[in-house]
PDB file of C-alpha atoms in Angstrom:
ATOM      1  CA  PHE A   2      -2.688 -22.719 -11.851  1.00 79.00           C
ATOM      2  CA  ASN A   3      -3.285 -22.790 -15.586  1.00 78.00           C
ATOM      3  CA  PRO A   4      -5.856 -25.424 -16.649  1.00 78.00           C
ATOM      4  CA  ARG A   5      -5.433 -27.050 -20.041  1.00 76.00           C
ATOM      5  CA  TRP A   6      -8.770 -28.834 -20.341  1.00 75.00           C
ATOM      6  CA  ASN A   7      -9.803 -26.886 -23.452  1.00 75.00           C
ATOM      7  CA  ASP A   8      -9.178 -23.588 -25.222  1.00 76.00           C
ATOM      8  CA  TRP A   9     -11.611 -21.695 -23.006  1.00 77.00           C
ATOM      9  CA  TRP A  10     -10.010 -22.797 -19.747  1.00 79.00           C
ATOM     10  CA  SER A  11      -6.434 -22.482 -21.010  1.00 83.00           C
ATOM     11  CA  ARG A  12      -6.811 -18.695 -21.089  1.00 87.00           C
ATOM     12  CA  LEU A  13      -7.317 -18.641 -17.317  1.00 91.00           C
ATOM     13  CA  SER A  14      -4.378 -18.215 -14.971  1.00 93.00           C
ATOM     14  CA  ILE A  15      -4.668 -18.268 -11.175  1.00 95.00           C
ATOM     15  CA  SER A  16      -1.914 -17.861  -8.615  1.00 96.00           C
ATOM     16  CA  ALA A  17      -1.822 -17.749  -4.824  1.00 96.00           C
ATOM     17  CA  ASP A  18       1.071 -16.580  -2.675  1.00 97.00           C
ATOM     18  CA  TYR A  19       1.190 -16.943   1.101  1.00 97.00           C
ATOM     19  CA  TYR A  20       3.945 -15.186   3.012  1.00 96.00           C
ATOM     20  CA  ASP A  21       4.989 -15.175   6.643  1.00 96.00           C
ATOM     21  CA  ILE A  22       8.042 -12.999   7.249  1.00 94.00           C
ATOM     22  CA  SER A  23       9.748 -12.374  10.584  1.00 91.00           C
ATOM     23  CA  ILE A  24      12.669  -9.987  10.867  1.00 87.00           C
ATOM     24  CA  GLU A  25      14.834  -9.930  13.971  1.00 84.00           C
ATOM     25  CA  ASP A  26      17.238  -7.115  14.796  1.00 78.00           C
ATOM     26  CA  GLY A  27      15.290  -4.793  12.528  1.00 75.00           C
ATOM     27  CA  VAL A  28      15.862  -1.059  12.689  1.00 74.00           C
ATOM     28  CA  GLY A  29      13.888   0.463  15.553  1.00 68.00           C
ATOM     29  CA  THR A  30      13.882   3.511  17.775  1.00 69.00           C
ATOM     30  CA  TYR A  31      12.396   4.595  21.098  1.00 68.00           C
ATOM     31  CA  GLY A  32      11.726   7.852  22.913  1.00 71.00           C
ATOM     32  CA  ARG A  33      14.029   9.739  25.256  1.00 76.00           C
ATOM     33  CA  GLN A  34      11.964   8.900  28.305  1.00 79.00           C
ATOM     34  CA  VAL A  35      12.060   5.208  27.400  1.00 75.00           C
ATOM     35  CA  SER A  36      15.864   5.412  27.187  1.00 76.00           C
ATOM     36  CA  VAL A  37      16.117   6.913  30.667  1.00 79.00           C
ATOM     37  CA  ASP A  38      13.533   4.573  32.203  1.00 78.00           C
ATOM     38  CA  ARG A  39      15.070   1.395  30.767  1.00 74.00           C
ATOM     39  CA  CYS A  40      18.635   2.474  31.525  1.00 79.00           C
ATOM     40  CA  TYR A  41      17.977   3.035  35.237  1.00 79.00           C
ATOM     41  CA  GLU A  42      15.019   0.733  35.932  1.00 77.00           C
ATOM     42  CA  ASN A  43      17.143  -1.747  37.867  1.00 75.00           C
ATOM     43  CA  ALA A  44      20.194  -0.578  39.815  1.00 72.00           C
ATOM     44  CA  ALA A  45      21.457  -4.128  40.275  1.00 73.00           C
ATOM     45  CA  SER A  46      21.605  -4.801  36.541  1.00 70.00           C
ATOM     46  CA  PHE A  47      22.659  -1.311  35.421  1.00 76.00           C
ATOM     47  CA  ASP A  48      24.847  -1.500  32.331  1.00 76.00           C
ATOM     48  CA  PRO A  49      26.275   1.775  30.967  1.00 76.00           C
ATOM     49  CA  ASN A  50      26.994  -0.008  27.674  1.00 74.00           C
ATOM     50  CA  SER A  51      23.371  -1.014  27.045  1.00 75.00           C
ATOM     51  CA  PRO A  52      21.697   0.560  24.003  1.00 72.00           C
ATOM     52  CA  PHE A  53      19.319   2.428  26.322  1.00 74.00           C
ATOM     53  CA  CYS A  54      22.178   4.084  28.202  1.00 80.00           C
ATOM     54  CA  GLY A  55      24.324   4.782  25.155  1.00 75.00           C
ATOM     55  CA  GLY A  56      22.408   7.899  24.167  1.00 79.00           C
ATOM     56  CA  ILE A  57      22.381   9.517  27.615  1.00 81.00           C
ATOM     57  CA  GLN A  58      24.874  12.352  27.912  1.00 82.00           C
ATOM     58  CA  ARG A  59      25.853  14.039  31.174  1.00 82.00           C
ATOM     59  CA  PHE A  60      27.796  17.183  31.968  1.00 84.00           C
ATOM     60  CA  SER A  61      31.477  16.327  32.266  1.00 82.00           C
ATOM     61  CA  GLY A  62      32.484  19.443  34.232  1.00 82.00           C
ATOM     62  CA  GLY A  63      31.364  22.605  35.936  1.00 82.00           C
ATOM     63  CA  ALA A  64      28.724  23.069  38.585  1.00 82.00           C
ATOM     64  CA  SER A  65      26.394  20.577  36.847  1.00 82.00           C
ATOM     65  CA  VAL A  66      28.967  17.802  36.486  1.00 81.00           C
ATOM     66  CA  GLY A  67      27.219  14.442  36.387  1.00 79.00           C
ATOM     67  CA  ALA A  68      23.782  15.918  35.764  1.00 84.00           C
ATOM     68  CA  LEU A  69      21.737  14.890  32.753  1.00 81.00           C
ATOM     69  CA  GLN A  70      22.582  17.115  29.762  1.00 81.00           C
ATOM     70  CA  TYR A  71      20.587  15.548  26.895  1.00 79.00           C
ATOM     71  CA  VAL A  72      19.430  12.213  25.475  1.00 83.00           C
ATOM     72  CA  ASN A  73      20.178  11.212  21.895  1.00 80.00           C
ATOM     73  CA  ILE A  74      17.619   9.208  19.948  1.00 74.00           C
ATOM     74  CA  ARG A  75      19.238   6.602  17.741  1.00 70.00           C
ATOM     75  CA  ASN A  76      18.121   3.962  15.278  1.00 72.00           C
ATOM     76  CA  LEU A  77      19.303   0.578  16.523  1.00 70.00           C
ATOM     77  CA  ASN A  78      18.928  -3.019  15.362  1.00 72.00           C
ATOM     78  CA  LEU A  79      16.628  -4.055  18.173  1.00 68.00           C
ATOM     79  CA  ALA A  80      13.212  -4.312  16.533  1.00 78.00           C
ATOM     80  CA  GLU A  81      11.229  -7.395  15.603  1.00 86.00           C
ATOM     81  CA  ILE A  82       8.915  -7.106  12.589  1.00 88.00           C
ATOM     82  CA  ASN A  83       6.293  -9.660  11.553  1.00 91.00           C
ATOM     83  CA  VAL A  84       4.316  -9.620   8.310  1.00 94.00           C
ATOM     84  CA  GLU A  85       1.867 -12.301   7.196  1.00 97.00           C
ATOM     85  CA  GLY A  86      -0.562 -12.252   4.317  1.00 97.00           C
ATOM     86  CA  LEU A  87      -2.086 -13.821   1.256  1.00 97.00           C
ATOM     87  CA  ASP A  88      -2.027 -12.584  -2.357  1.00 97.00           C
ATOM     88  CA  LEU A  89      -4.384 -14.004  -4.987  1.00 97.00           C
ATOM     89  CA  LYS A  90      -4.274 -13.189  -8.689  1.00 97.00           C
ATOM     90  CA  ALA A  91      -6.445 -14.300 -11.588  1.00 97.00           C
ATOM     91  CA  SER A  92      -6.252 -13.285 -15.245  1.00 96.00           C
ATOM     92  CA  TYR A  93      -8.199 -14.170 -18.378  1.00 95.00           C
ATOM     93  CA  SER A  94      -7.871 -13.183 -22.025  1.00 93.00           C
ATOM     94  CA  LEU A  95     -10.594 -13.757 -24.606  1.00 91.00           C
ATOM     95  CA  PRO A  96     -10.558 -13.064 -28.353  1.00 88.00           C
ATOM     96  CA  LEU A  97     -14.143 -11.949 -28.902  1.00 87.00           C
ATOM     97  CA  ASN A  98     -14.351 -13.658 -32.292  1.00 85.00           C
ATOM     98  CA  ASP A  99     -14.134 -16.935 -30.368  1.00 82.00           C
ATOM     99  CA  ALA A 100     -17.172 -15.983 -28.316  1.00 79.00           C
ATOM    100  CA  PHE A 101     -19.314 -14.366 -31.031  1.00 81.00           C
ATOM    101  CA  SER A 102     -19.806 -15.422 -34.615  1.00 74.00           C
ATOM    102  CA  ALA A 103     -18.540 -12.606 -36.842  1.00 69.00           C
ATOM    103  CA  PRO A 104     -16.176 -14.171 -39.393  1.00 71.00           C
ATOM    104  CA  SER A 105     -15.925 -11.039 -41.528  1.00 77.00           C
ATOM    105  CA  MET A 106     -15.159  -8.636 -38.692  1.00 83.00           C
ATOM    106  CA  ASP A 107     -12.395  -8.342 -36.129  1.00 86.00           C
ATOM    107  CA  LEU A 108     -14.162  -7.944 -32.775  1.00 89.00           C
ATOM    108  CA  GLY A 109     -10.951  -7.474 -30.844  1.00 91.00           C
ATOM    109  CA  SER A 110     -10.016  -9.061 -27.529  1.00 94.00           C
ATOM    110  CA  LEU A 111     -10.893  -8.552 -23.892  1.00 95.00           C
ATOM    111  CA  SER A 112      -8.427  -9.139 -21.058  1.00 96.00           C
ATOM    112  CA  ALA A 113      -9.019  -8.961 -17.329  1.00 97.00           C
ATOM    113  CA  SER A 114      -6.777  -9.363 -14.298  1.00 97.00           C
ATOM    114  CA  LEU A 115      -7.780  -9.294 -10.653  1.00 97.00           C
ATOM    115  CA  THR A 116      -5.399  -9.051  -7.709  1.00 97.00           C
ATOM    116  CA  TYR A 117      -6.577  -9.443  -4.128  1.00 98.00           C
ATOM    117  CA  SER A 118      -4.423  -8.975  -1.025  1.00 97.00           C
ATOM    118  CA  HIS A 119      -5.334 -10.010   2.506  1.00 97.00           C
ATOM    119  CA  LEU A 120      -3.036  -8.739   5.248  1.00 96.00           C
ATOM    120  CA  ILE A 121      -3.258 -11.161   8.156  1.00 96.00           C
ATOM    121  CA  ASP A 122      -0.646  -9.617  10.422  1.00 94.00           C
ATOM    122  CA  PHE A 123       1.686  -6.646  10.371  1.00 91.00           C
ATOM    123  CA  SER A 124       3.220  -5.953  13.762  1.00 89.00           C
ATOM    124  CA  SER A 125       6.403  -4.555  15.188  1.00 84.00           C
ATOM    125  CA  THR A 126       8.150  -4.584  18.552  1.00 82.00           C
ATOM    126  CA  ALA A 127      10.545  -1.645  18.880  1.00 75.00           C
ATOM    127  CA  PHE A 128      12.878  -3.388  21.342  1.00 73.00           C
ATOM    128  CA  PRO A 129      12.880  -6.467  23.582  1.00 73.00           C
ATOM    129  CA  GLY A 130      10.323  -6.071  26.340  1.00 72.00           C
ATOM    130  CA  ALA A 131       8.334  -3.358  24.569  1.00 74.00           C
ATOM    131  CA  ALA A 132       4.640  -3.801  23.842  1.00 76.00           C
ATOM    132  CA  PRO A 133       4.047  -4.917  20.230  1.00 80.00           C
ATOM    133  CA  GLN A 134       2.239  -2.539  17.908  1.00 81.00           C
ATOM    134  CA  THR A 135      -0.157  -3.863  15.280  1.00 85.00           C
ATOM    135  CA  PHE A 136      -0.325  -2.005  11.973  1.00 86.00           C
ATOM    136  CA  SER A 137      -2.646  -4.351  10.077  1.00 89.00           C
ATOM    137  CA  GLY A 138      -6.001  -2.705   9.590  1.00 89.00           C
ATOM    138  CA  THR A 139      -4.605   0.821   9.783  1.00 88.00           C
ATOM    139  CA  VAL A 140      -4.330   3.445   7.031  1.00 89.00           C
ATOM    140  CA  GLY A 141      -1.793   2.251   4.479  1.00 89.00           C
ATOM    141  CA  ALA A 142      -2.076  -1.355   5.638  1.00 92.00           C
ATOM    142  CA  PRO A 143      -5.765  -2.356   5.329  1.00 93.00           C
ATOM    143  CA  ASP A 144      -6.792  -5.955   5.825  1.00 94.00           C
ATOM    144  CA  HIS A 145      -8.260  -6.120   2.314  1.00 96.00           C
ATOM    145  CA  GLU A 146      -7.166  -4.570  -0.989  1.00 97.00           C
ATOM    146  CA  ALA A 147      -7.998  -5.413  -4.584  1.00 98.00           C
ATOM    147  CA  VAL A 148      -7.151  -4.142  -8.069  1.00 98.00           C
ATOM    148  CA  LEU A 149      -9.108  -5.012 -11.235  1.00 98.00           C
ATOM    149  CA  ASN A 150      -7.674  -4.141 -14.660  1.00 98.00           C
ATOM    150  CA  LEU A 151      -9.707  -4.451 -17.868  1.00 97.00           C
ATOM    151  CA  LEU A 152      -8.363  -4.064 -21.405  1.00 97.00           C
ATOM    152  CA  TYR A 153     -10.226  -4.052 -24.698  1.00 97.00           C
ATOM    153  CA  ALA A 154      -7.997  -4.064 -27.773  1.00 96.00           C
ATOM    154  CA  ARG A 155      -8.932  -3.998 -31.462  1.00 94.00           C
ATOM    155  CA  GLY A 156      -6.241  -3.163 -33.950  1.00 92.00           C
ATOM    156  CA  PRO A 157      -4.755   0.252 -33.083  1.00 95.00           C
ATOM    157  CA  LEU A 158      -7.475   0.942 -30.481  1.00 96.00           C
ATOM    158  CA  GLN A 159      -7.048   0.211 -26.774  1.00 97.00           C
ATOM    159  CA  VAL A 160      -9.520   0.969 -23.984  1.00 98.00           C
ATOM    160  CA  THR A 161      -8.410   0.353 -20.411  1.00 98.00           C
ATOM    161  CA  MET A 162     -10.121   0.611 -17.055  1.00 98.00           C
ATOM    162  CA  GLY A 163      -8.566   0.200 -13.627  1.00 97.00           C
ATOM    163  CA  VAL A 164     -10.551  -0.296 -10.428  1.00 98.00           C
ATOM    164  CA  GLN A 165      -8.820  -0.027  -7.047  1.00 97.00           C
ATOM    165  CA  TYR A 166     -10.535  -1.146  -3.842  1.00 97.00           C
ATOM    166  CA  VAL A 167      -9.108  -0.041  -0.481  1.00 96.00           C
ATOM    167  CA  GLY A 168     -10.633  -1.739   2.542  1.00 95.00           C
ATOM    168  CA  GLU A 169     -11.730   0.006   5.711  1.00 92.00           C
ATOM    169  CA  ALA A 170      -8.897   1.130   7.965  1.00 90.00           C
ATOM    170  CA  ASP A 171      -8.334   2.552  11.433  1.00 86.00           C
ATOM    171  CA  VAL A 172      -6.898   6.040  11.570  1.00 81.00           C
ATOM    172  CA  GLY A 173      -6.123   5.991  15.309  1.00 62.00           C
ATOM    173  CA  PHE A 174      -2.440   5.071  15.052  1.00 58.00           C
ATOM    174  CA  PHE A 175      -2.425   3.775  18.637  1.00 51.00           C
ATOM    175  CA  ASP A 176      -3.994   6.953  20.056  1.00 54.00           C
ATOM    176  CA  ALA A 177      -7.378   6.063  21.559  1.00 55.00           C
ATOM    177  CA  ASP A 178      -8.543   9.680  21.346  1.00 54.00           C
ATOM    178  CA  LEU A 179      -8.152   9.656  17.559  1.00 55.00           C
ATOM    179  CA  GLU A 180      -9.503   6.206  16.768  1.00 57.00           C
ATOM    180  CA  SER A 181     -11.884   6.337  13.830  1.00 69.00           C
ATOM    181  CA  LEU A 182     -12.684   3.690  11.248  1.00 80.00           C
ATOM    182  CA  LEU A 183     -12.448   4.981   7.693  1.00 87.00           C
ATOM    183  CA  PRO A 184     -14.856   3.185   5.337  1.00 91.00           C
ATOM    184  CA  SER A 185     -13.751   1.225   2.315  1.00 94.00           C
ATOM    185  CA  MET A 186     -13.452   3.154  -0.948  1.00 95.00           C
ATOM    186  CA  THR A 187     -13.203   2.341  -4.648  1.00 97.00           C
ATOM    187  CA  PHE A 188     -11.399   4.416  -7.286  1.00 97.00           C
ATOM    188  CA  VAL A 189     -11.893   4.013 -11.037  1.00 98.00           C
ATOM    189  CA  ASN A 190      -9.573   5.222 -13.817  1.00 98.00           C
ATOM    190  CA  ALA A 191     -10.145   4.892 -17.569  1.00 98.00           C
ATOM    191  CA  GLN A 192      -8.159   5.618 -20.726  1.00 98.00           C
ATOM    192  CA  VAL A 193      -8.573   5.389 -24.507  1.00 98.00           C
ATOM    193  CA  ARG A 194      -5.517   5.152 -26.762  1.00 97.00           C
ATOM    194  CA  TYR A 195      -5.204   5.001 -30.530  1.00 96.00           C
ATOM    195  CA  ASP A 196      -1.980   4.200 -32.381  1.00 95.00           C
ATOM    196  CA  LEU A 197      -1.704   6.350 -35.495  1.00 94.00           C
ATOM    197  CA  ASN A 198       1.359   4.423 -36.612  1.00 92.00           C
ATOM    198  CA  GLU A 199       4.191   2.421 -35.079  1.00 87.00           C
ATOM    199  CA  ARG A 200       5.671   5.505 -33.429  1.00 90.00           C
ATOM    200  CA  THR A 201       2.770   7.852 -32.755  1.00 94.00           C
ATOM    201  CA  SER A 202      -0.301   7.451 -30.576  1.00 96.00           C
ATOM    202  CA  ILE A 203      -2.915   9.732 -29.065  1.00 97.00           C
ATOM    203  CA  TYR A 204      -4.688   9.154 -25.784  1.00 97.00           C
ATOM    204  CA  ALA A 205      -7.264  10.606 -23.414  1.00 98.00           C
ATOM    205  CA  GLY A 206      -8.439   9.523 -20.020  1.00 98.00           C
ATOM    206  CA  VAL A 207      -9.977  10.301 -16.674  1.00 98.00           C
ATOM    207  CA  ASP A 208      -8.640   9.511 -13.212  1.00 97.00           C
ATOM    208  CA  ASN A 209     -10.980   9.018 -10.259  1.00 97.00           C
ATOM    209  CA  LEU A 210     -13.981   8.776 -12.547  1.00 97.00           C
ATOM    210  CA  PHE A 211     -16.575   8.988  -9.769  1.00 97.00           C
ATOM    211  CA  ASP A 212     -14.798  11.792  -7.899  1.00 96.00           C
ATOM    212  CA  GLU A 213     -14.268   9.852  -4.670  1.00 95.00           C
ATOM    213  CA  TYR A 214     -12.477  11.555  -1.771  1.00 94.00           C
ATOM    214  CA  MET A 215     -11.602  10.179   1.663  1.00 91.00           C
ATOM    215  CA  PHE A 216     -11.970  13.240   3.867  1.00 88.00           C
ATOM    216  CA  VAL A 217     -10.254  13.446   7.244  1.00 83.00           C
ATOM    217  CA  ALA A 218     -10.307  16.517   9.469  1.00 75.00           C
ATOM    218  CA  GLY A 219      -7.391  18.900   9.863  1.00 68.00           C
ATOM    219  CA  THR A 220      -4.650  20.076   7.524  1.00 63.00           C
ATOM    220  CA  ASN A 221      -1.698  20.113   9.922  1.00 66.00           C
ATOM    221  CA  GLY A 222      -1.070  16.394   9.958  1.00 62.00           C
ATOM    222  CA  ASP A 223      -3.439  16.129  12.913  1.00 64.00           C
ATOM    223  CA  ILE A 224      -3.953  12.389  12.550  1.00 70.00           C
ATOM    224  CA  GLY A 225      -0.858  11.440  10.608  1.00 72.00           C
ATOM    225  CA  GLN A 226      -1.680  12.685   7.117  1.00 78.00           C
ATOM    226  CA  ALA A 227       0.744  14.846   5.155  1.00 79.00           C
ATOM    227  CA  THR A 228       0.633  18.526   6.141  1.00 81.00           C
ATOM    228  CA  GLY A 229      -1.789  20.539   4.029  1.00 83.00           C
ATOM    229  CA  TRP A 230      -3.978  17.561   3.127  1.00 86.00           C
ATOM    230  CA  THR A 231      -7.410  16.538   4.353  1.00 85.00           C
ATOM    231  CA  THR A 232      -6.774  12.956   3.254  1.00 88.00           C
ATOM    232  CA  PHE A 233      -3.901  10.487   3.055  1.00 89.00           C
ATOM    233  CA  PRO A 234      -2.656  11.187  -0.508  1.00 90.00           C
ATOM    234  CA  ASP A 235      -0.240   8.243  -0.482  1.00 89.00           C
ATOM    235  CA  VAL A 236      -3.183   5.862   0.075  1.00 92.00           C
ATOM    236  CA  TYR A 237      -6.270   7.572  -1.351  1.00 93.00           C
ATOM    237  CA  ASP A 238      -6.631   9.801  -4.396  1.00 94.00           C
ATOM    238  CA  GLY A 239      -6.307  13.365  -3.155  1.00 90.00           C
ATOM    239  CA  LEU A 240      -7.072  15.371  -6.310  1.00 93.00           C
ATOM    240  CA  GLY A 241     -10.578  14.274  -7.273  1.00 94.00           C
ATOM    241  CA  ARG A 242     -11.837  13.669 -10.815  1.00 97.00           C
ATOM    242  CA  ARG A 243      -9.474  14.939 -13.495  1.00 97.00           C
ATOM    243  CA  PHE A 244      -9.187  14.584 -17.252  1.00 97.00           C
ATOM    244  CA  TYR A 245      -6.099  14.460 -19.420  1.00 97.00           C
ATOM    245  CA  GLY A 246      -5.038  13.894 -22.976  1.00 97.00           C
ATOM    246  CA  GLY A 247      -1.941  13.911 -25.130  1.00 96.00           C
ATOM    247  CA  PHE A 248       0.136  12.119 -27.697  1.00 93.00           C
ATOM    248  CA  ARG A 249       3.349  10.120 -27.811  1.00 90.00           C
ATOM    249  CA  PHE A 250       5.784   9.828 -30.648  1.00 86.00           C
TER     250      PHE A 250
END
């Protein structure tokens, strides 16, 4: 949506995307015990060619002939995956000379873009008859996320700021003993860049300006995080506040 009522409104752009995706025969897997249970749960309908029986291997000779030897775990196209959500985006760009009277001075321009994502459903069923698992609202798939980007530009100078909001999320991963709701968290990054000429620029910035850290207990992947981390570094900033600088040419 891009209104054209006047110059002020024409700088505004709004978009909304709704998606509802269902995937059948997606790649899924199941445990060894599930394979054995589902293969032999009904003697009348036993099918040695079923995907549950295909990974079961038995001794073909010797004193243990016919006995269970091992069970292979395989990825098979049995899963059903459902994802539903809504993405909203708005952006606006404003030359500051249009907003403030300064005919003899270039005040630069200010641009802003905001993206908001609402995850309505993210669920998966590993195989027909299995209980569905819901991932929406868990770490890595929060119900609410947002990103705000701000840019001030004046000649060779650019100042940017990025704000990332991650909504609250459950860290239980289907284990009731580990269920814990992590609070929402906001991360802010900022950078200043100056172009010395068409080929050379210098820059300096700070990531995680307010030194936010989502702490979770354990360093051995106790609740699903990467080993050695006390957070989920693929979702939350794991390094704390840090400064940098450099040049490009």
